[in-house]
Amino acid sequence: FTLVFQRFPAGWKIIHDHTSVVPPPGKK
């Protein structure tokens, strides 16, 4: 699957393209 890295003010977060659920703050 593909991991999409998006830039957030709080830091980098990993967005999974197969789900719309935002990863917990522990995963950056």
PDB file of C-alpha atoms in Angstrom:
ATOM      1  CA  PHE A   1       0.000   0.000   0.000  1.00  0.00           C
ATOM      2  CA  THR A   2       1.010   3.613  -0.306  1.00  0.00           C
ATOM      3  CA  LEU A   3       1.983   5.907   2.539  1.00  0.00           C
ATOM      4  CA  VAL A   4       1.321   9.582   1.992  1.00  0.00           C
ATOM      5  CA  PHE A   5       3.273  12.080   4.062  1.00  0.00           C
ATOM      6  CA  GLN A   6       1.400  15.305   4.738  1.00  0.00           C
ATOM      7  CA  ARG A   7       2.862  18.407   6.348  1.00  0.00           C
ATOM      8  CA  PHE A   8       1.000  19.579   9.458  1.00  0.00           C
ATOM      9  CA  PRO A   9       1.789  22.502  11.801  1.00  0.00           C
ATOM     10  CA  ALA A  10       2.322  19.940  14.564  1.00  0.00           C
ATOM     11  CA  GLY A  11       4.731  17.962  12.406  1.00  0.00           C
ATOM     12  CA  TRP A  12       4.778  15.287   9.727  1.00  0.00           C
ATOM     13  CA  LYS A  13       1.996  12.703   9.808  1.00  0.00           C
ATOM     14  CA  ILE A  14       1.586   9.531   7.803  1.00  0.00           C
ATOM     15  CA  ILE A  15      -1.704   9.199   5.938  1.00  0.00           C
ATOM     16  CA  HIS A  16      -2.677   5.731   4.739  1.00  0.00           C
ATOM     17  CA  ASP A  17      -4.302   5.891   1.317  1.00  0.00           C
ATOM     18  CA  HIS A  18      -6.536   2.924   2.137  1.00  0.00           C
ATOM     19  CA  THR A  19      -8.170   4.625   5.110  1.00  0.00           C
ATOM     20  CA  SER A  20      -9.402   8.060   6.101  1.00  0.00           C
ATOM     21  CA  VAL A  21      -8.533   7.518   9.756  1.00  0.00           C
ATOM     22  CA  VAL A  22      -5.882   9.887  11.068  1.00  0.00           C
ATOM     23  CA  PRO A  23      -2.974   8.106  12.814  1.00  0.00           C
ATOM     24  CA  PRO A  24      -2.504   8.767  16.555  1.00  0.00           C
ATOM     25  CA  PRO A  25      -0.168  11.617  17.613  1.00  0.00           C
ATOM     26  CA  GLY A  26       2.416   8.981  18.558  1.00  0.00           C
ATOM     27  CA  LYS A  27       2.994   8.139  14.891  1.00  0.00           C
ATOM     28  CA  LYS A  28       4.894  10.820  12.999  1.00  0.00           C
TER      29      LYS A  28
END
